[in-house]
Coordinates of C-alpha atoms in Angstrom, one line a residue:
M1 CA 50.6 -2.5 1.3
S2 CA 47.3 -3.7 -0.4
L3 CA 44.5 -4.9 1.9
L4 CA 43.5 -7.5 -0.8
E5 CA 45.6 -9.0 -3.5
V6 CA 44.5 -11.6 -6.0
R7 CA 47.2 -13.4 -8.0
G8 CA 46.7 -15.8 -10.9
L9 CA 43.4 -17.1 -9.6
N10 CA 41.8 -20.0 -11.5
I11 CA 38.5 -21.6 -10.6
A12 CA 36.7 -24.4 -12.4
Y13 CA 33.4 -26.4 -12.1
R14 CA 33.2 -30.1 -12.7
R15 CA 31.0 -31.0 -15.6
P16 CA 28.7 -34.1 -15.8
D17 CA 31.4 -36.0 -17.8
G18 CA 33.8 -35.4 -14.9
R19 CA 36.0 -32.9 -16.7
L20 CA 36.7 -29.4 -15.3
G21 CA 35.3 -26.4 -17.1
P22 CA 37.0 -23.0 -16.4
A23 CA 34.9 -20.4 -14.7
V24 CA 37.6 -17.9 -13.7
I25 CA 40.9 -17.7 -15.6
D26 CA 44.0 -16.0 -14.3
A27 CA 42.2 -13.3 -12.4
A28 CA 44.5 -10.8 -10.8
F29 CA 43.9 -7.4 -9.0
S30 CA 44.7 -5.6 -5.8
L31 CA 42.6 -3.4 -3.6
A32 CA 43.8 -0.8 -1.1
E33 CA 42.2 -0.2 2.3
G34 CA 39.0 1.8 2.1
E35 CA 38.8 1.4 -1.7
S36 CA 35.8 0.1 -3.6
L37 CA 35.9 -2.2 -6.6
G38 CA 33.0 -3.0 -8.9
I39 CA 32.9 -6.3 -10.9
V40 CA 30.6 -6.3 -13.9
G41 CA 29.9 -8.7 -16.8
E42 CA 27.2 -10.9 -18.3
S43 CA 25.6 -13.8 -16.5
G44 CA 28.1 -16.6 -16.5
S45 CA 31.1 -14.3 -16.8
G46 CA 32.5 -15.5 -13.5
K47 CA 31.9 -12.4 -11.5
S48 CA 30.0 -14.0 -8.6
T49 CA 32.3 -17.0 -8.6
L50 CA 35.3 -14.6 -8.2
A51 CA 33.5 -12.6 -5.5
R52 CA 32.7 -15.7 -3.4
A53 CA 36.2 -17.0 -3.7
L54 CA 37.3 -13.9 -1.7
L55 CA 35.6 -15.7 1.3
G56 CA 37.4 -19.0 0.4
Y57 CA 34.2 -20.4 -0.9
C58 CA 33.1 -22.2 -4.1
R59 CA 29.6 -23.4 -5.0
P60 CA 29.1 -27.2 -5.0
G61 CA 31.1 -28.7 -7.9
G62 CA 33.6 -25.8 -8.0
V63 CA 37.3 -26.0 -7.2
I64 CA 40.0 -23.4 -6.9
T65 CA 42.7 -25.0 -9.0
S66 CA 45.5 -22.4 -8.6
G67 CA 46.3 -18.9 -7.5
E68 CA 46.5 -16.8 -4.3
I69 CA 44.1 -14.6 -2.4
L70 CA 46.1 -12.5 0.0
L71 CA 44.1 -10.6 2.7
E72 CA 46.5 -8.4 4.7
G73 CA 49.3 -10.6 3.5
T74 CA 47.7 -13.9 4.5
D75 CA 46.7 -16.4 1.8
I76 CA 43.2 -17.3 2.7
L77 CA 43.3 -20.4 0.4
R78 CA 45.8 -21.9 2.8
L79 CA 43.7 -21.5 6.0
D80 CA 42.4 -24.6 7.8
R81 CA 38.7 -25.0 8.5
A82 CA 38.8 -23.1 11.8
G83 CA 40.7 -20.3 10.1
V84 CA 38.1 -20.1 7.3
H85 CA 35.3 -19.9 9.8
R86 CA 37.0 -17.0 11.6
L87 CA 37.5 -15.3 8.3
R88 CA 33.9 -15.4 7.2
G89 CA 31.8 -12.8 8.9
G90 CA 34.9 -11.6 10.8
R91 CA 37.5 -10.2 8.5
V92 CA 35.4 -10.7 5.4
A93 CA 31.6 -10.3 5.2
F94 CA 29.1 -11.2 2.5
V95 CA 25.8 -9.6 1.4
P96 CA 23.8 -11.8 -1.0
Q97 CA 21.4 -10.9 -3.7
N98 CA 18.4 -12.5 -2.0
P99 CA 18.2 -11.7 1.7
L100 CA 15.7 -14.4 2.3
S101 CA 18.3 -17.0 1.3
S102 CA 20.4 -16.0 4.3
L103 CA 17.7 -15.3 6.9
T104 CA 16.1 -18.2 8.7
P105 CA 12.3 -17.8 8.1
H106 CA 11.2 -19.1 11.5
L107 CA 13.5 -17.0 13.7
R108 CA 13.1 -13.3 14.6
V109 CA 15.5 -11.1 12.8
G110 CA 16.9 -9.6 16.0
S111 CA 17.9 -12.9 17.3
Q112 CA 19.6 -13.8 14.0
V113 CA 21.8 -10.7 14.0
A114 CA 22.5 -11.1 17.8
E115 CA 23.8 -14.6 17.1
A116 CA 26.2 -13.2 14.6
V117 CA 27.3 -10.5 17.1
Q118 CA 27.9 -13.1 19.8
L119 CA 29.9 -15.3 17.4
H120 CA 32.2 -12.6 16.1
R121 CA 32.5 -10.4 19.2
A122 CA 32.6 -13.1 21.8
C123 CA 30.2 -11.3 24.0
G124 CA 27.2 -12.2 26.2
A125 CA 23.5 -12.2 25.2
R126 CA 22.7 -8.8 26.7
E127 CA 25.7 -7.1 25.0
A128 CA 24.7 -8.8 21.7
R129 CA 21.1 -7.5 21.9
E130 CA 22.4 -3.9 22.6
A131 CA 24.9 -4.2 19.7
T132 CA 22.1 -5.5 17.4
L133 CA 19.9 -2.5 18.1
E134 CA 22.9 -0.2 17.5
L135 CA 23.4 -1.9 14.1
F136 CA 19.7 -1.7 13.2
H137 CA 19.9 2.0 14.1
A138 CA 23.1 2.4 11.9
V139 CA 21.3 0.9 8.9
N140 CA 18.3 3.2 9.4
L141 CA 15.8 0.6 10.2
P142 CA 12.6 2.1 11.7
D143 CA 11.9 1.4 15.4
P144 CA 14.7 -1.1 15.9
Q145 CA 13.3 -2.4 19.2
R146 CA 10.0 -3.4 17.6
L147 CA 11.5 -4.5 14.3
A148 CA 13.9 -6.9 16.0
G149 CA 11.0 -9.0 17.1
R150 CA 9.6 -9.5 13.6
F151 CA 10.1 -12.5 11.3
P152 CA 11.7 -12.0 7.8
H153 CA 8.4 -12.3 6.0
E154 CA 7.0 -9.4 8.0
L155 CA 9.6 -7.0 6.6
S156 CA 9.8 -5.3 3.2
G157 CA 12.5 -6.2 0.7
G158 CA 14.5 -3.1 1.5
Q159 CA 14.2 -3.8 5.3
R160 CA 15.3 -7.4 4.9
Q161 CA 18.4 -6.3 2.9
R162 CA 19.2 -3.8 5.7
V163 CA 19.0 -6.6 8.3
V164 CA 21.4 -8.7 6.2
I165 CA 23.8 -5.7 5.9
S166 CA 23.7 -5.2 9.7
A167 CA 24.5 -8.9 10.2
A168 CA 27.4 -8.5 7.8
L169 CA 28.8 -5.7 9.9
A170 CA 28.4 -7.6 13.1
G171 CA 32.1 -8.7 13.1
N172 CA 33.5 -5.2 12.1
P173 CA 34.9 -6.7 8.8
R174 CA 37.8 -5.3 6.9
L175 CA 36.3 -6.3 3.5
V176 CA 32.6 -6.5 2.5
V177 CA 31.6 -8.4 -0.6
L178 CA 28.2 -7.5 -2.0
D179 CA 26.7 -9.7 -4.7
E180 CA 23.9 -8.0 -6.6
P181 CA 22.3 -6.7 -3.3
T182 CA 19.8 -4.3 -5.0
T183 CA 18.8 -6.3 -8.1
A184 CA 15.3 -7.1 -6.8
L185 CA 14.6 -3.7 -5.3
D186 CA 12.8 -0.8 -7.0
K187 CA 14.9 2.3 -7.9
T188 CA 13.9 4.4 -4.9
T189 CA 14.5 1.6 -2.4
E190 CA 17.8 0.9 -4.2
T191 CA 18.8 4.5 -3.9
Q192 CA 18.2 4.4 -0.1
V193 CA 20.2 1.1 0.2
L194 CA 23.1 2.5 -1.9
E195 CA 23.2 5.7 0.1
L196 CA 23.2 3.6 3.3
V197 CA 26.1 1.4 2.0
Q198 CA 28.1 4.6 1.2
R199 CA 27.6 6.0 4.7
L200 CA 28.4 2.7 6.4
R201 CA 31.6 2.4 4.3
E202 CA 32.7 5.8 5.6
R203 CA 31.7 5.1 9.2
F204 CA 33.2 1.6 9.4
K205 CA 36.2 2.3 7.1
A206 CA 35.3 -0.9 5.2
T207 CA 36.7 -1.9 1.8
L208 CA 34.0 -2.9 -0.7
V209 CA 33.8 -5.4 -3.6
Y210 CA 30.5 -4.8 -5.4
V211 CA 29.2 -7.3 -8.0
S212 CA 26.4 -6.0 -10.2
H213 CA 25.1 -6.2 -13.8
D214 CA 23.8 -2.6 -13.3
L215 CA 26.5 -0.3 -14.6
N216 CA 24.8 2.8 -13.2
V217 CA 25.1 1.3 -9.7
I218 CA 28.8 0.6 -10.2
S219 CA 29.4 4.1 -11.5
E220 CA 27.9 5.6 -8.4
M221 CA 29.4 3.2 -5.8
C222 CA 32.9 2.2 -6.9
D223 CA 36.2 3.9 -7.4
R224 CA 37.4 1.2 -9.8
V225 CA 35.8 -1.3 -12.0
L226 CA 36.7 -4.7 -13.3
V227 CA 35.0 -6.1 -16.4
M228 CA 34.7 -9.9 -16.9
L229 CA 33.9 -11.9 -20.0
E230 CA 33.9 -15.7 -20.1
G231 CA 35.9 -16.0 -16.9
R232 CA 38.6 -13.5 -17.9
V233 CA 39.3 -9.9 -16.8
V234 CA 39.1 -8.0 -20.1
E235 CA 39.4 -4.5 -18.7
E236 CA 40.2 -2.8 -15.3
G237 CA 40.7 0.7 -14.2
A238 CA 39.2 3.8 -12.6
T239 CA 35.5 3.8 -13.1
A240 CA 35.3 7.2 -14.7
Q241 CA 38.1 6.3 -17.1
V242 CA 36.7 2.9 -18.1
Y243 CA 33.2 4.2 -18.6
G244 CA 34.4 7.4 -20.4
T245 CA 37.0 5.8 -22.7
P246 CA 36.5 2.0 -22.7
A247 CA 39.5 0.3 -24.3
C248 CA 37.6 -3.1 -24.9
D249 CA 34.9 -3.6 -27.4
Y250 CA 32.9 -5.7 -25.0
T251 CA 32.9 -2.9 -22.4
R252 CA 31.6 -0.5 -25.1
R253 CA 28.8 -3.0 -25.9
L254 CA 27.9 -3.3 -22.2
I255 CA 27.7 0.5 -21.8
A256 CA 25.6 0.8 -25.0
A257 CA 23.2 -1.8 -23.7
V258 CA 22.3 0.1 -20.5
P259 CA 18.6 1.1 -20.6
R260 CA 18.2 4.8 -19.8
I261 CA 15.4 7.3 -19.8
D262 CA 17.4 9.8 -21.8
R263 CA 18.1 7.4 -24.6
D264 CA 16.2 7.7 -27.9
P265 CA 14.0 4.6 -28.0
G266 CA 13.6 4.7 -31.7
P267 CA 10.2 3.8 -33.3
L268 CA 7.7 2.2 -31.0
A269 CA 4.7 0.2 -31.9
A270 CA 1.7 2.4 -32.4
P271 CA -2.0 1.5 -31.8
S272 CA -3.4 -0.3 -34.8
A273 CA -7.1 0.3 -34.1
P274 CA -9.2 3.3 -32.8
E275 CA -10.9 1.4 -30.0
P276 CA -9.0 0.0 -27.0
L277 CA -8.4 -3.8 -26.8
L278 CA -8.4 -3.6 -23.0
S279 CA -10.2 -1.0 -20.9
V280 CA -9.8 -0.9 -17.1
A281 CA -12.1 1.4 -15.2
G282 CA -12.1 2.1 -11.4
L283 CA -10.3 -1.1 -10.6
G284 CA -10.0 -2.0 -6.9
Y285 CA -8.5 -4.9 -5.0
R286 CA -8.1 -5.4 -1.2
Y287 CA -5.7 -7.6 0.7
A288 CA -6.6 -8.8 4.2
A289 CA -4.3 -7.1 6.8
G290 CA -4.2 -10.0 9.2
R291 CA -4.9 -13.7 9.4
R292 CA -8.5 -14.8 9.8
W293 CA -8.7 -17.6 12.4
P294 CA -11.8 -19.8 12.4
W295 CA -12.5 -19.1 16.1
T296 CA -12.4 -15.3 15.8
R297 CA -15.6 -13.4 15.3
R298 CA -14.1 -10.1 14.2
A299 CA -13.0 -10.0 10.5
A300 CA -9.5 -8.8 9.9
A301 CA -9.2 -5.3 8.5
E302 CA -8.4 -4.9 4.8
R303 CA -6.1 -2.6 3.0
D304 CA -6.4 -1.3 -0.6
A305 CA -3.8 -2.8 -3.0
L306 CA -5.6 -1.0 -5.9
S307 CA -8.1 1.8 -5.8
G308 CA -9.7 3.5 -8.7
V309 CA -7.2 2.4 -11.3
S310 CA -8.1 3.2 -14.9
F311 CA -6.3 2.9 -18.2
D312 CA -6.7 1.6 -21.8
I313 CA -4.4 -0.5 -24.0
Y314 CA -4.9 -0.4 -27.7
P315 CA -4.2 -3.2 -30.2
G316 CA -0.5 -3.4 -31.1
E317 CA 0.8 -0.9 -28.5
T318 CA 2.8 -1.3 -25.3
L319 CA 1.7 0.4 -22.1
G320 CA 4.2 0.7 -19.3
L321 CA 3.2 0.3 -15.7
V322 CA 5.7 1.6 -13.2
G323 CA 6.0 2.2 -9.4
E324 CA 7.8 1.1 -6.3
S325 CA 7.5 -2.3 -4.7
G326 CA 4.1 -2.5 -3.1
S327 CA 2.6 0.1 -5.5
G328 CA 0.1 -2.5 -6.9
K329 CA 1.7 -3.3 -10.3
S330 CA 1.8 -7.0 -10.0
T331 CA -1.6 -7.1 -8.3
A332 CA -3.0 -5.2 -11.4
A333 CA -1.4 -7.8 -13.6
A334 CA -2.9 -10.7 -11.6
V335 CA -6.4 -9.2 -11.7
I336 CA -6.3 -8.6 -15.5
A337 CA -5.0 -12.1 -16.0
G338 CA -7.8 -13.5 -13.9
L339 CA -5.6 -14.9 -11.1
L340 CA -7.3 -12.5 -8.6
A341 CA -10.9 -11.2 -8.6
P342 CA -11.3 -7.4 -8.4
A343 CA -13.2 -5.9 -5.5
E344 CA -14.7 -3.2 -7.7
G345 CA -14.4 -1.7 -11.1
T346 CA -14.8 -3.1 -14.6
I347 CA -12.5 -4.7 -17.1
R348 CA -13.6 -4.9 -20.8
F349 CA -11.7 -6.9 -23.4
D350 CA -12.3 -6.3 -27.0
G351 CA -15.5 -4.4 -26.1
Q352 CA -16.9 -7.2 -23.9
P353 CA -17.0 -7.4 -20.1
L354 CA -14.2 -9.7 -18.9
P355 CA -15.2 -12.4 -16.3
P356 CA -13.3 -11.7 -13.0
L357 CA -11.4 -15.1 -12.8
A358 CA -9.7 -17.1 -15.5
A359 CA -11.7 -20.2 -14.6
G360 CA -14.9 -18.3 -15.7
R361 CA -13.4 -17.2 -19.0
S362 CA -13.8 -19.1 -22.2
A363 CA -10.8 -21.0 -23.6
Q364 CA -10.6 -18.5 -26.5
T365 CA -10.4 -15.6 -24.0
R366 CA -7.7 -17.3 -22.0
R367 CA -5.8 -17.9 -25.2
R368 CA -5.9 -14.2 -26.1
I369 CA -4.6 -13.0 -22.7
Q370 CA -1.2 -14.4 -21.6
I371 CA 1.1 -13.5 -18.8
I372 CA 4.9 -13.8 -18.4
F373 CA 6.2 -13.8 -14.9
Q374 CA 9.4 -12.3 -13.4
D375 CA 11.1 -15.6 -12.5
P376 CA 10.9 -18.1 -15.4
L377 CA 12.4 -20.9 -13.3
S378 CA 9.5 -20.8 -10.9
S379 CA 6.9 -20.7 -13.7
L380 CA 8.5 -23.4 -15.9
N381 CA 7.9 -27.0 -14.8
P382 CA 11.3 -28.3 -13.8
R383 CA 10.3 -31.9 -14.5
H384 CA 9.3 -31.2 -18.1
R385 CA 11.6 -30.7 -21.1
I386 CA 11.2 -27.5 -23.1
D387 CA 9.4 -29.5 -25.8
A388 CA 6.6 -30.5 -23.4
I389 CA 6.4 -27.0 -21.9
L390 CA 5.7 -25.5 -25.3
A391 CA 3.6 -28.4 -26.5
R392 CA 1.0 -27.8 -23.8
P393 CA -0.4 -24.4 -25.0
L394 CA -0.1 -25.6 -28.6
A395 CA -2.3 -28.5 -27.9
L396 CA -4.7 -26.6 -25.6
F397 CA -5.2 -23.5 -27.8
Q398 CA -4.1 -24.5 -31.3
G399 CA -5.0 -28.2 -31.4
L400 CA -1.4 -29.2 -32.4
S401 CA 0.4 -32.3 -31.3
G402 CA 3.2 -34.6 -32.4
T403 CA 5.4 -33.5 -35.3
P404 CA 3.4 -30.3 -36.1
A405 CA 3.6 -29.1 -32.5
R406 CA 7.4 -29.8 -32.3
R407 CA 7.9 -28.0 -35.6
R408 CA 6.0 -24.9 -34.3
S409 CA 7.9 -25.1 -31.0
A410 CA 11.2 -25.0 -33.0
E411 CA 9.9 -22.0 -35.0
L412 CA 9.1 -20.1 -31.7
L413 CA 12.6 -20.8 -30.3
E414 CA 14.2 -19.7 -33.6
A415 CA 12.2 -16.5 -33.5
L416 CA 13.8 -15.8 -30.1
Q417 CA 17.2 -16.8 -31.3
L418 CA 17.4 -20.0 -29.4
D419 CA 18.7 -23.3 -30.8
P420 CA 15.8 -25.8 -31.5
G421 CA 18.1 -28.3 -29.8
F422 CA 17.0 -26.8 -26.5
L423 CA 13.6 -28.5 -26.9
D424 CA 15.3 -31.6 -25.4
C425 CA 16.6 -29.7 -22.4
Y426 CA 15.2 -29.1 -19.0
P427 CA 14.8 -25.5 -17.7
R428 CA 17.6 -25.8 -15.2
Q429 CA 20.0 -26.6 -18.1
L430 CA 19.4 -23.1 -19.5
S431 CA 20.7 -19.7 -18.5
G432 CA 18.4 -17.1 -17.0
G433 CA 18.1 -15.3 -20.3
Q434 CA 17.4 -18.5 -22.1
Q435 CA 14.7 -19.5 -19.6
Q436 CA 13.0 -16.2 -20.0
R437 CA 13.0 -16.5 -23.7
V438 CA 11.3 -20.0 -23.3
A439 CA 8.7 -18.3 -21.1
I440 CA 8.1 -15.7 -23.8
A441 CA 7.9 -18.4 -26.5
R442 CA 5.3 -20.3 -24.3
A443 CA 3.1 -17.1 -24.1
F444 CA 3.3 -16.5 -27.9
A445 CA 2.5 -20.2 -28.6
A446 CA -1.1 -19.3 -27.7
D447 CA -1.1 -16.6 -30.4
P448 CA -2.3 -14.0 -27.9
D449 CA -3.8 -10.5 -28.5
L450 CA -2.4 -9.2 -25.2
I451 CA 0.6 -10.3 -23.2
I452 CA 1.3 -9.1 -19.6
C453 CA 5.0 -8.9 -18.8
D454 CA 5.6 -8.7 -15.1
E455 CA 9.2 -7.6 -14.4
I456 CA 10.5 -10.1 -16.9
T457 CA 14.0 -8.5 -17.2
S458 CA 14.7 -7.5 -13.6
A459 CA 17.1 -10.4 -12.9
L460 CA 18.9 -10.2 -16.3
D461 CA 22.2 -8.5 -17.0
V462 CA 22.1 -5.5 -19.3
S463 CA 23.3 -7.2 -22.5
V464 CA 21.0 -10.2 -22.1
Q465 CA 18.2 -7.8 -21.1
A466 CA 18.7 -5.8 -24.3
Q467 CA 18.6 -8.9 -26.4
V468 CA 15.4 -10.1 -24.7
L469 CA 13.7 -6.7 -25.1
A470 CA 14.7 -6.5 -28.8
L471 CA 13.4 -10.0 -29.5
L472 CA 10.2 -9.3 -27.7
K473 CA 9.6 -6.1 -29.6
G474 CA 10.3 -7.9 -32.9
L475 CA 8.0 -10.7 -32.1
Q476 CA 5.3 -8.3 -30.9
E477 CA 5.6 -6.2 -34.1
R478 CA 5.3 -9.3 -36.3
S479 CA 2.2 -10.6 -34.5
G480 CA 0.5 -7.3 -33.7
T481 CA 0.2 -8.3 -30.0
A482 CA -0.5 -5.6 -27.4
C483 CA 1.5 -5.6 -24.2
L484 CA 1.2 -4.4 -20.6
F485 CA 4.8 -4.1 -19.6
I486 CA 5.4 -3.9 -15.8
S487 CA 8.8 -2.8 -14.4
H488 CA 10.4 -0.8 -11.7
D489 CA 13.2 0.2 -14.2
L490 CA 12.2 3.4 -15.9
G491 CA 15.0 2.9 -18.5
V492 CA 13.4 -0.3 -19.7
I493 CA 10.0 1.3 -19.9
G494 CA 11.4 4.1 -21.9
Q495 CA 12.8 1.7 -24.5
V496 CA 9.6 -0.4 -25.0
A497 CA 6.5 1.6 -24.1
G498 CA 4.9 4.5 -25.9
R499 CA 2.7 5.4 -23.0
V500 CA 3.2 4.9 -19.2
V501 CA 1.0 4.8 -16.1
V502 CA 2.6 5.6 -12.7
L503 CA 1.3 3.8 -9.7
R504 CA 1.8 4.6 -6.0
D505 CA -0.1 2.9 -3.1
G506 CA -2.5 1.4 -5.6
T507 CA -3.6 4.6 -7.2
V508 CA -2.6 6.3 -10.5
R509 CA -0.5 9.3 -9.9
E510 CA 0.4 10.2 -13.5
A511 CA -0.2 8.9 -17.0
G512 CA 0.7 10.0 -20.5
A513 CA 3.2 9.6 -23.3
T514 CA 6.4 8.0 -21.9
Q515 CA 8.9 10.5 -23.0
A516 CA 6.8 13.5 -22.0
V517 CA 6.2 12.0 -18.5
F518 CA 9.8 11.2 -17.9
R519 CA 11.2 14.5 -19.1
Q520 CA 8.6 16.8 -17.5
P521 CA 6.9 14.8 -14.7
A522 CA 3.9 16.7 -13.3
N523 CA 3.7 14.6 -10.1
E524 CA 6.2 14.8 -7.2
Y525 CA 6.3 11.1 -6.9
T526 CA 7.1 10.7 -10.6
R527 CA 9.9 13.2 -10.2
L528 CA 11.4 11.1 -7.4
L529 CA 11.3 8.0 -9.6
V530 CA 13.0 9.9 -12.5
H531 CA 15.7 11.3 -10.2
A532 CA 16.4 7.8 -8.8
A533 CA 16.5 6.3 -12.3
S534 CA 19.0 9.0 -13.5
R535 CA 21.6 8.5 -10.7
G536 CA 25.0 7.6 -12.1
Y537 CA 24.3 8.9 -15.6
A538 CA 27.0 11.6 -15.2
R539 CA 29.7 8.9 -15.1
L540 CA 28.1 6.6 -17.7
P541 CA 28.2 8.5 -21.0
L542 CA 26.0 7.6 -23.9
P543 CA 27.4 7.0 -27.4
P544 CA 27.1 9.9 -29.8
G545 CA 23.6 10.2 -31.3
A546 CA 21.9 8.0 -28.7
L547 CA 20.4 10.8 -26.6
A548 CA 16.7 11.3 -26.9
P549 CA 15.7 14.5 -28.8
A550 CA 14.5 17.5 -26.8
A551 CA 10.8 17.7 -26.0

């Protein structure tokens, strides 16, 4: 008998006109006890909607119109409110993509997990505290006693995700649903979390449903895979079989879109001038380690976020900057963009010293250096239409307004394969990939000489990511713009950057030609990054002719 069986499941979302738009169409699959199933597909394919339905849940505006979800023979869609509450966290647990969305910021993490233990195990406060420390130990959190007294913001991203996993295990669930739990983590931290999930699966005998746009993760974690497109299941089977001999053309396109360090990147933009456009020498930046209160005499200790960082970027080329979370990548981007003032070192742009903060730079210099952030929705004004968002840099830097500005905005959208009709939309009305393309268009509206891309594809699925990277490369080649591309995904860096700089703890550990560094890393830390990036490749074959040539 199957632990989980889904039959003819249909889910729809109510549109603004009141009609129902299908999100999941006739989904059906079964899952045996102890088995793991991966669900993959593009953004909007319905994979997260299907996964959340396994807890009897739909996002606001969603409705399960028909079908059955049988957990150990019981249709969870027919449970009353009390039955659904007992189901969630008890028999079925959920691990979200963003742990901060499920952790209360003003409560200590130990008390939050203890509350879940008390709820699902019907025990007292003392037993709940002991069980919480046991769970923290099981998920390999350092010094559980001390960490239990911290607040979510005092933990790293990987530690927060482990706290959420421990809370999910509080009720000894039969089924654990994980929705993109490692998307925001760097590859080494992701590897640690994935190994942890595998160990916990064996220890707690849990059945897993794992949602991800990372096919490498699914190949490593899941016995079977289910491929979704526009709400429909288009392919299902054993992971090795589906990846090795995909029957569906869409599955083949997904596999071909996966960025990998052993793939031939093709021709990359070469420097177009002998002298560097940007030259960074001995760059340093320090963060305060603690809060400075007005009534304290002693200054808080500082820690180095960057120390002695040096590199050059030449006109027209792309330089990759890689490293774990906390390595200093985004701090370096903020310093170069003038959002933070360096503590030491020099930055020269086009041969001239660069003022430390953007406020002290000329309008022409600000125009020539643009930055694109990781989350477009947080950097695009939600109250402005796309037309107004693009019009601002055109007016500020190009002196365009009215019809000429709208015409140029439409050209920028078309260059990124977006319908000019999006000019009349708000950012929230666009998908994640479309929002990111608008952010790219805004940066290029200034006609820059250097763009800084800070993790711009980390939250995108592989097919949309491939489209955005291809469009960015094409736009960069036509404009001759140089690029500092920051990412924790070595596969992405391998596809876009001719040279790479590896950061750890704010210092440069290795630098050189990207393919040479990735194939024969000289530094032990780089070798760890390459190993983490290569996990899962054995079960994810490349199409013929796509392998990078031997060094």
